[in-house]
Amino acid sequence: MMNTSTTTIAVYAGLISVIIGAATFALSWNLYDILGGPMPSTKVLLFPGSLTLIYVWHPLFTEEINFWPKFALQMFGQFFVVTTVAVLFVGVAKKLLRRKKFSRY
C-alpha cells in the first residue's frame, strides 16, 4: 500500500511537468530556425499549459502581454492542470487498491 499522501504525489507530478514543459519550450524556442518550425511533441508536452492560456488567461488578458508573464501563466497552468489530474487519478487508484486488498479476505 502506498504511504505517501495523494497531494504530495500530485505536487511532485506538477513540478516535474513544469520542469519538462520549460525544458521543452526552451529547446523548441532555440531550435526553431534549425528545425524549420517548432520541435515535434512540443504541443503534446505543453498541452495542459496551452489549455489554460487559451481558455482561462486569454479571456482575462489581452494577447498583447509580454513574453515572460505569458510564459509564467503557461507554466502555472501546466502545474495546476497536471496537479489536479494527478490528485484525481491517485485518489481513484488508492481507493481501488484499498478495495482490492480487502476483497481478498
Short mmCIF file of C-alpha atoms in Angstrom, two decimals:
data_model
loop_
_atom_site.label_atom_id
_atom_site.label_comp_id
_atom_site.label_asym_id
_atom_site.label_seq_id
_atom_site.Cartn_x
_atom_site.Cartn_y
_atom_site.Cartn_z
CA MET A 1 0.00 0.00 0.00
CA MET A 2 1.22 3.50 -0.77
CA ASN A 3 2.13 5.51 2.34
CA THR A 4 2.73 8.78 0.51
CA SER A 5 -0.14 11.25 0.59
CA THR A 6 -2.13 11.98 -2.54
CA THR A 7 -1.30 15.68 -2.52
CA THR A 8 2.44 15.03 -2.20
CA ILE A 9 2.42 12.76 -5.24
CA ALA A 10 0.30 15.28 -7.17
CA VAL A 11 2.56 18.24 -6.34
CA TYR A 12 5.63 16.27 -7.42
CA ALA A 13 3.88 15.37 -10.68
CA GLY A 14 3.04 19.05 -11.20
CA LEU A 15 6.62 20.16 -10.54
CA ILE A 16 8.00 17.52 -12.90
CA SER A 17 5.57 18.64 -15.59
CA VAL A 18 6.72 22.26 -15.20
CA ILE A 19 10.38 21.22 -15.49
CA ILE A 20 9.67 19.10 -18.57
CA GLY A 21 7.47 21.84 -20.07
CA ALA A 22 10.05 24.58 -19.52
CA ALA A 23 12.84 22.43 -20.97
CA THR A 24 10.70 21.52 -23.99
CA PHE A 25 9.76 25.14 -24.56
CA ALA A 26 13.39 26.29 -24.29
CA LEU A 27 14.60 23.62 -26.71
CA SER A 28 11.83 24.35 -29.17
CA TRP A 29 12.49 28.11 -28.92
CA ASN A 30 16.23 27.73 -29.53
CA LEU A 31 15.97 25.08 -32.26
CA TYR A 32 13.15 26.78 -34.19
CA ASP A 33 15.41 28.00 -37.01
CA ILE A 34 17.33 24.73 -37.26
CA LEU A 35 14.22 22.55 -37.35
CA GLY A 36 12.25 24.95 -39.52
CA GLY A 37 9.42 25.11 -37.01
CA PRO A 38 8.51 24.02 -33.53
CA MET A 39 10.04 20.87 -32.13
CA PRO A 40 7.89 17.76 -32.54
CA SER A 41 5.98 16.86 -29.37
CA THR A 42 6.04 20.44 -28.06
CA LYS A 43 2.27 20.72 -28.39
CA VAL A 44 1.76 17.42 -26.60
CA LEU A 45 4.06 18.18 -23.67
CA LEU A 46 2.75 21.73 -23.23
CA PHE A 47 -0.92 20.80 -23.73
CA PRO A 48 -2.06 21.48 -20.12
CA GLY A 49 -0.42 24.89 -20.07
CA SER A 50 -1.75 25.75 -23.50
CA LEU A 51 -5.27 24.87 -22.39
CA THR A 52 -5.09 27.41 -19.60
CA LEU A 53 -3.59 30.04 -21.89
CA ILE A 54 -6.43 29.66 -24.39
CA TYR A 55 -9.43 29.14 -22.12
CA VAL A 56 -8.52 30.84 -18.83
CA TRP A 57 -5.94 33.56 -19.33
CA HIS A 58 -6.76 34.75 -22.85
CA PRO A 59 -10.30 35.87 -21.97
CA LEU A 60 -8.98 37.68 -18.88
CA PHE A 61 -6.00 39.42 -20.51
CA THR A 62 -5.36 40.67 -23.98
CA GLU A 63 -2.98 38.72 -26.16
CA GLU A 64 -0.56 41.64 -26.25
CA ILE A 65 1.08 40.85 -22.92
CA ASN A 66 4.84 40.44 -22.79
CA PHE A 67 6.67 37.14 -23.21
CA TRP A 68 7.70 36.43 -19.60
CA PRO A 69 4.28 36.99 -17.99
CA LYS A 70 2.70 34.79 -20.66
CA PHE A 71 5.34 32.10 -20.08
CA ALA A 72 4.74 32.27 -16.31
CA LEU A 73 0.98 31.93 -16.84
CA GLN A 74 1.55 28.92 -19.09
CA MET A 75 3.81 27.23 -16.54
CA PHE A 76 1.36 27.96 -13.72
CA GLY A 77 -1.41 26.43 -15.83
CA GLN A 78 0.81 23.44 -16.57
CA PHE A 79 1.37 22.93 -12.84
CA PHE A 80 -2.28 23.45 -11.87
CA VAL A 81 -3.81 21.16 -14.50
CA VAL A 82 -1.31 18.32 -14.02
CA THR A 83 -1.58 18.55 -10.22
CA THR A 84 -5.38 18.47 -10.35
CA VAL A 85 -5.47 15.50 -12.70
CA ALA A 86 -2.87 13.68 -10.59
CA VAL A 87 -4.96 14.23 -7.43
CA LEU A 88 -7.94 12.66 -9.16
CA PHE A 89 -6.04 9.68 -10.59
CA VAL A 90 -4.03 8.93 -7.46
CA GLY A 91 -7.13 9.20 -5.29
CA VAL A 92 -9.04 6.76 -7.50
CA ALA A 93 -6.05 4.40 -7.65
CA LYS A 94 -5.73 4.38 -3.85
CA LYS A 95 -9.43 3.61 -3.46
CA LEU A 96 -9.23 0.79 -5.98
CA LEU A 97 -6.14 -0.69 -4.32
CA ARG A 98 -7.75 -0.46 -0.90
CA ARG A 99 -10.93 -2.14 -2.18
CA LYS A 100 -8.92 -4.87 -3.91
CA LYS A 101 -6.89 -5.50 -0.75
CA PHE A 102 -9.98 -6.01 1.41
CA SER A 103 -11.82 -8.10 -1.17
CA ARG A 104 -9.19 -10.87 -0.90
CA TYR A 105 -10.18 -11.82 2.64
#
